[in-house]
PDB file of C-alpha atoms in Angstrom:
ATOM      1  CA  MET A 151    -120.818 -91.222  28.484  1.00 88.00           C
ATOM      2  CA  GLN A 152    -120.203 -92.122  32.111  1.00 93.00           C
ATOM      3  CA  PHE A 153    -121.628 -88.809  33.295  1.00 94.00           C
ATOM      4  CA  VAL A 154    -124.722 -89.192  31.112  1.00 94.00           C
ATOM      5  CA  ILE A 155    -125.255 -92.629  32.643  1.00 95.00           C
ATOM      6  CA  LEU A 156    -124.790 -91.243  36.147  1.00 97.00           C
ATOM      7  CA  GLY A 157    -127.328 -88.521  35.350  1.00 95.00           C
ATOM      8  CA  LEU A 158    -129.829 -91.112  34.185  1.00 94.00           C
ATOM      9  CA  LEU A 159    -129.294 -93.185  37.323  1.00 96.00           C
ATOM     10  CA  LEU A 160    -130.282 -90.228  39.480  1.00 96.00           C
ATOM     11  CA  SER A 161    -133.904 -91.162  38.833  1.00 93.00           C
ATOM     12  CA  GLY A 162    -133.373 -94.643  40.285  1.00 94.00           C
ATOM     13  CA  PRO A 163    -131.764 -98.012  39.553  1.00 94.00           C
ATOM     14  CA  LEU A 164    -131.710 -99.069  35.895  1.00 94.00           C
ATOM     15  CA  SER A 165    -130.693-102.208  34.058  1.00 91.00           C
ATOM     16  CA  LEU A 166    -128.442-102.208  31.005  1.00 92.00           C
ATOM     17  CA  TYR A 167    -131.545-102.685  28.887  1.00 90.00           C
ATOM     18  CA  ASP A 168    -133.277 -99.728  30.588  1.00 92.00           C
ATOM     19  CA  LEU A 169    -130.248 -97.532  29.890  1.00 93.00           C
ATOM     20  CA  GLN A 170    -130.149 -98.632  26.257  1.00 92.00           C
ATOM     21  CA  LYS A 171    -133.817 -97.654  25.910  1.00 91.00           C
ATOM     22  CA  ARG A 172    -133.132 -94.239  27.483  1.00 90.00           C
ATOM     23  CA  PHE A 173    -130.280 -93.621  25.059  1.00 89.00           C
ATOM     24  CA  ALA A 174    -132.460 -94.674  22.123  1.00 87.00           C
ATOM     25  CA  ALA A 175    -135.361 -92.507  23.319  1.00 86.00           C
ATOM     26  CA  GLY A 176    -133.542 -89.205  23.151  1.00 82.00           C
ATOM     27  CA  ILE A 177    -129.898 -89.137  24.076  1.00 86.00           C
ATOM     28  CA  SER A 178    -128.956 -90.761  20.773  1.00 82.00           C
ATOM     29  CA  LEU A 179    -129.962 -87.501  19.082  1.00 81.00           C
ATOM     30  CA  PHE A 180    -126.735 -85.964  20.391  1.00 83.00           C
ATOM     31  CA  TYR A 181    -124.720 -88.914  21.717  1.00 80.00           C
ATOM     32  CA  SER A 182    -124.465 -92.226  19.933  1.00 81.00           C
ATOM     33  CA  ALA A 183    -123.661 -95.207  22.127  1.00 84.00           C
ATOM     34  CA  SER A 184    -123.627 -98.911  21.410  1.00 86.00           C
ATOM     35  CA  SER A 185    -124.804-101.518  23.870  1.00 87.00           C
ATOM     36  CA  GLY A 186    -121.209-102.571  24.369  1.00 91.00           C
ATOM     37  CA  SER A 187    -120.006 -99.046  25.118  1.00 91.00           C
ATOM     38  CA  ILE A 188    -122.801 -98.536  27.659  1.00 92.00           C
ATOM     39  CA  GLN A 189    -121.934-101.869  29.279  1.00 93.00           C
ATOM     40  CA  ARG A 190    -118.205-100.977  29.449  1.00 95.00           C
ATOM     41  CA  ALA A 191    -119.025 -97.580  30.952  1.00 94.00           C
ATOM     42  CA  LEU A 192    -121.188 -99.275  33.600  1.00 95.00           C
ATOM     43  CA  GLN A 193    -118.358-101.683  34.422  1.00 95.00           C
ATOM     44  CA  HIS A 194    -115.934 -98.779  34.865  1.00 96.00           C
ATOM     45  CA  LEU A 195    -118.414 -96.880  37.010  1.00 96.00           C
ATOM     46  CA  ALA A 196    -118.935 -99.953  39.204  1.00 96.00           C
ATOM     47  CA  ALA A 197    -115.184-100.568  39.490  1.00 96.00           C
ATOM     48  CA  ASP A 198    -114.663 -96.906  40.478  1.00 96.00           C
ATOM     49  CA  GLY A 199    -117.438 -97.015  43.091  1.00 96.00           C
ATOM     50  CA  ALA A 200    -119.738 -94.573  41.318  1.00 97.00           C
ATOM     51  CA  VAL A 201    -122.463 -97.220  40.918  1.00 97.00           C
ATOM     52  CA  VAL A 202    -123.397-100.440  42.635  1.00 96.00           C
ATOM     53  CA  VAL A 203    -124.860-103.474  40.917  1.00 92.00           C
ATOM     54  CA  ALA A 204    -127.635-105.575  42.427  1.00 88.00           C
ATOM     55  CA  ASP A 205    -130.183-108.169  41.395  1.00 84.00           C
ATOM     56  CA  ALA A 206    -133.471-106.622  40.335  1.00 78.00           C
ATOM     57  CA  ASP A 207    -136.243-107.168  42.868  1.00 75.00           C
ATOM     58  CA  ASP A 208    -138.596-108.561  40.243  1.00 69.00           C
ATOM     59  CA  SER A 209    -135.987-110.645  38.488  1.00 61.00           C
ATOM     60  CA  ARG A 210    -136.336-114.352  37.994  1.00 64.00           C
ATOM     61  CA  ARG A 211    -133.723-114.372  35.240  1.00 72.00           C
ATOM     62  CA  GLY A 212    -130.869-112.717  37.108  1.00 74.00           C
ATOM     63  CA  ARG A 213    -131.448-109.236  35.742  1.00 83.00           C
ATOM     64  CA  LYS A 214    -129.019-106.733  37.244  1.00 88.00           C
ATOM     65  CA  VAL A 215    -129.735-103.104  38.026  1.00 93.00           C
ATOM     66  CA  HIS A 216    -127.275-100.292  38.564  1.00 95.00           C
ATOM     67  CA  ALA A 217    -127.742 -97.628  41.216  1.00 96.00           C
ATOM     68  CA  ILE A 218    -125.736 -94.461  41.712  1.00 97.00           C
ATOM     69  CA  THR A 219    -123.699 -94.096  44.906  1.00 97.00           C
ATOM     70  CA  ASP A 220    -123.080 -90.896  46.867  1.00 97.00           C
ATOM     71  CA  ASP A 221    -119.642 -90.753  45.240  1.00 97.00           C
ATOM     72  CA  GLY A 222    -121.287 -91.093  41.832  1.00 97.00           C
ATOM     73  CA  ARG A 223    -123.668 -88.240  42.666  1.00 97.00           C
ATOM     74  CA  GLN A 224    -120.727 -86.031  43.654  1.00 97.00           C
ATOM     75  CA  ARG A 225    -118.812 -86.904  40.468  1.00 97.00           C
ATOM     76  CA  TRP A 226    -121.854 -86.169  38.330  1.00 97.00           C
ATOM     77  CA  ARG A 227    -122.438 -82.811  40.012  1.00 97.00           C
ATOM     78  CA  ALA A 228    -118.749 -81.936  39.585  1.00 97.00           C
ATOM     79  CA  PHE A 229    -119.041 -82.760  35.857  1.00 96.00           C
ATOM     80  CA  MET A 230    -122.129 -80.591  35.510  1.00 97.00           C
ATOM     81  CA  LEU A 231    -120.465 -77.622  37.243  1.00 97.00           C
ATOM     82  CA  ALA A 232    -117.054 -78.023  35.575  1.00 96.00           C
ATOM     83  CA  PRO A 233    -116.045 -75.669  32.776  1.00 94.00           C
ATOM     84  CA  ILE A 234    -116.076 -77.124  29.283  1.00 93.00           C
ATOM     85  CA  ALA A 235    -112.475 -77.778  28.310  1.00 86.00           C
ATOM     86  CA  ASP A 236    -111.070 -76.640  24.993  1.00 78.00           C
ATOM     87  CA  GLY A 237    -110.316 -79.475  22.618  1.00 72.00           C
ATOM     88  CA  THR A 238    -113.303 -81.535  23.746  1.00 72.00           C
ATOM     89  CA  ASP A 239    -116.435 -82.330  21.818  1.00 84.00           C
ATOM     90  CA  ALA A 240    -117.980 -79.197  23.277  1.00 88.00           C
ATOM     91  CA  GLU A 241    -121.294 -79.431  21.451  1.00 89.00           C
ATOM     92  CA  THR A 242    -121.958 -82.924  22.817  1.00 89.00           C
ATOM     93  CA  ILE A 243    -120.989 -81.843  26.328  1.00 92.00           C
ATOM     94  CA  VAL A 244    -123.242 -78.773  26.122  1.00 94.00           C
ATOM     95  CA  LEU A 245    -126.180 -80.865  24.933  1.00 93.00           C
ATOM     96  CA  ALA A 246    -125.575 -83.502  27.628  1.00 93.00           C
ATOM     97  CA  LYS A 247    -125.432 -80.852  30.342  1.00 95.00           C
ATOM     98  CA  VAL A 248    -128.629 -79.194  29.141  1.00 95.00           C
ATOM     99  CA  PHE A 249    -130.370 -82.567  28.769  1.00 94.00           C
ATOM    100  CA  LEU A 250    -129.497 -83.378  32.391  1.00 95.00           C
ATOM    101  CA  LEU A 251    -129.876 -79.842  33.778  1.00 95.00           C
ATOM    102  CA  GLY A 252    -133.241 -80.541  35.384  1.00 94.00           C
ATOM    103  CA  ARG A 253    -131.654 -83.249  37.518  1.00 95.00           C
ATOM    104  CA  LEU A 254    -129.726 -80.610  39.470  1.00 95.00           C
ATOM    105  CA  GLU A 255    -131.881 -79.771  42.467  1.00 93.00           C
ATOM    106  CA  SER A 256    -130.374 -76.383  43.241  1.00 94.00           C
ATOM    107  CA  PRO A 257    -131.419 -73.394  41.105  1.00 95.00           C
ATOM    108  CA  GLU A 258    -127.989 -71.920  41.882  1.00 95.00           C
ATOM    109  CA  ASP A 259    -126.302 -74.997  40.421  1.00 96.00           C
ATOM    110  CA  ARG A 260    -128.493 -74.873  37.309  1.00 96.00           C
ATOM    111  CA  SER A 261    -127.658 -71.192  36.848  1.00 95.00           C
ATOM    112  CA  ALA A 262    -123.954 -71.925  37.320  1.00 96.00           C
ATOM    113  CA  VAL A 263    -124.066 -74.587  34.596  1.00 97.00           C
ATOM    114  CA  VAL A 264    -125.768 -72.186  32.190  1.00 96.00           C
ATOM    115  CA  ARG A 265    -123.217 -69.460  33.006  1.00 96.00           C
ATOM    116  CA  GLY A 266    -120.407 -71.932  32.331  1.00 96.00           C
ATOM    117  CA  ILE A 267    -121.895 -72.901  28.989  1.00 96.00           C
ATOM    118  CA  ARG A 268    -122.312 -69.225  28.066  1.00 96.00           C
ATOM    119  CA  ALA A 269    -118.691 -68.544  28.985  1.00 95.00           C
ATOM    120  CA  HIS A 270    -117.530 -71.389  26.765  1.00 95.00           C
ATOM    121  CA  ILE A 271    -119.663 -70.223  23.851  1.00 95.00           C
ATOM    122  CA  ASP A 272    -118.456 -66.628  24.232  1.00 95.00           C
ATOM    123  CA  SER A 273    -114.815 -67.716  24.405  1.00 94.00           C
ATOM    124  CA  SER A 274    -115.156 -69.953  21.350  1.00 94.00           C
ATOM    125  CA  THR A 275    -116.967 -67.211  19.460  1.00 95.00           C
ATOM    126  CA  GLY A 276    -114.155 -64.791  20.255  1.00 96.00           C
ATOM    127  CA  ILE A 277    -111.608 -67.242  18.892  1.00 94.00           C
ATOM    128  CA  LEU A 278    -113.632 -67.732  15.709  1.00 94.00           C
ATOM    129  CA  ARG A 279    -114.074 -63.964  15.242  1.00 96.00           C
ATOM    130  CA  ALA A 280    -110.334 -63.371  15.631  1.00 95.00           C
ATOM    131  CA  LEU A 281    -109.661 -66.134  13.126  1.00 93.00           C
ATOM    132  CA  ALA A 282    -112.181 -64.625  10.708  1.00 93.00           C
ATOM    133  CA  ASP A 283    -110.551 -61.200  11.008  1.00 93.00           C
ATOM    134  CA  ASP A 284    -107.133 -62.709  10.361  1.00 90.00           C
ATOM    135  CA  VAL A 285    -108.336 -64.783   7.403  1.00 88.00           C
ATOM    136  CA  ASP A 286    -110.172 -61.801   5.901  1.00 90.00           C
ATOM    137  CA  ALA A 287    -107.087 -59.610   6.222  1.00 89.00           C
ATOM    138  CA  ARG A 288    -104.905 -62.236   4.526  1.00 85.00           C
ATOM    139  CA  SER A 289    -107.398 -62.687   1.689  1.00 87.00           C
ATOM    140  CA  ALA A 290    -106.707 -59.279   0.182  1.00 83.00           C
ATOM    141  CA  GLY A 291    -104.839 -59.554  -3.086  1.00 83.00           C
ATOM    142  CA  LEU A 292    -105.601 -63.204  -3.780  1.00 87.00           C
ATOM    143  CA  ASP A 293    -105.629 -64.332  -7.393  1.00 90.00           C
ATOM    144  CA  ASP A 294    -108.805 -65.833  -8.865  1.00 88.00           C
ATOM    145  CA  ASP A 295    -107.938 -69.466  -8.093  1.00 90.00           C
ATOM    146  CA  ALA A 296    -107.010 -68.686  -4.506  1.00 90.00           C
ATOM    147  CA  ARG A 297    -110.114 -66.493  -4.096  1.00 88.00           C
ATOM    148  CA  ARG A 298    -112.345 -69.407  -5.221  1.00 88.00           C
ATOM    149  CA  VAL A 299    -110.754 -71.693  -2.610  1.00 89.00           C
ATOM    150  CA  PHE A 300    -110.928 -68.955   0.026  1.00 90.00           C
ATOM    151  CA  THR A 301    -114.627 -68.306  -0.612  1.00 90.00           C
ATOM    152  CA  PHE A 302    -115.643 -71.784   0.455  1.00 91.00           C
ATOM    153  CA  GLN A 303    -113.196 -72.004   3.327  1.00 90.00           C
ATOM    154  CA  ARG A 304    -114.512 -68.680   4.621  1.00 92.00           C
ATOM    155  CA  ALA A 305    -118.068 -70.001   4.240  1.00 94.00           C
ATOM    156  CA  THR A 306    -117.140 -72.839   6.593  1.00 94.00           C
ATOM    157  CA  LEU A 307    -115.854 -70.358   9.153  1.00 94.00           C
ATOM    158  CA  ASP A 308    -119.049 -68.330   8.737  1.00 96.00           C
ATOM    159  CA  TYR A 309    -121.044 -71.469   9.524  1.00 96.00           C
ATOM    160  CA  GLY A 310    -119.123 -71.814  12.778  1.00 94.00           C
ATOM    161  CA  LEU A 311    -119.858 -68.209  13.712  1.00 96.00           C
ATOM    162  CA  ARG A 312    -123.550 -68.585  12.888  1.00 96.00           C
ATOM    163  CA  SER A 313    -123.880 -71.860  14.787  1.00 94.00           C
ATOM    164  CA  HIS A 314    -122.237 -70.262  17.832  1.00 94.00           C
ATOM    165  CA  ALA A 315    -124.649 -67.320  17.615  1.00 96.00           C
ATOM    166  CA  LEU A 316    -127.601 -69.722  17.484  1.00 96.00           C
ATOM    167  CA  LEU A 317    -126.161 -71.763  20.365  1.00 94.00           C
ATOM    168  CA  ARG A 318    -125.767 -68.584  22.423  1.00 95.00           C
ATOM    169  CA  GLN A 319    -129.364 -67.550  21.703  1.00 95.00           C
ATOM    170  CA  TRP A 320    -130.596 -71.032  22.596  1.00 95.00           C
ATOM    171  CA  ILE A 321    -128.665 -71.227  25.882  1.00 95.00           C
ATOM    172  CA  ASP A 322    -130.005 -67.796  26.842  1.00 94.00           C
ATOM    173  CA  GLU A 323    -133.528 -69.172  26.358  1.00 92.00           C
ATOM    174  CA  VAL A 324    -132.684 -72.320  28.336  1.00 91.00           C
ATOM    175  CA  GLY A 325    -131.091 -70.190  31.046  1.00 87.00           C
ATOM    176  CA  GLY A 326    -134.351 -68.336  31.515  1.00 83.00           C
ATOM    177  CA  GLN A 327    -135.918 -71.643  32.542  1.00 78.00           C
ATOM    178  CA  ALA A 328    -133.081 -72.783  34.798  1.00 64.00           C
TER     179      ALA A 328
END
């Protein structure tokens, strides 16, 4: 969440309320965040020096705005360019990176992000295909009860393979625009 917030702050200082509206207006489709979790993330970012907090220029009620620092910009760029680690919520990270991709100024950086996403998808697909081959090989000779169970477990694996194929097709289309 911190990197999504940093990406949003690239457009200029935002209040907690402004960030909540931005999450509700689109980010919540792939990343759910409560007001409290956004506020805690902002506090951590401020404590780490990635954002600074100031009074809003137009504020008579003490409204605070958060602005990204140079350190925050560097951290955000490093997140965007970093490979997607195994064991993470990869789909959410992919969607966050694509959502924020236009905030990277350099076409080379945008292309690097897309290449990194492709590499992750291809690696994950390879793992799923190997698993499918193994599961299919072990399914030979199952009795009727085991075959019934296997059928639906294999269907779940097939869903994963299909969703990865669709994700790969989609990122190729996105990459053409990067």
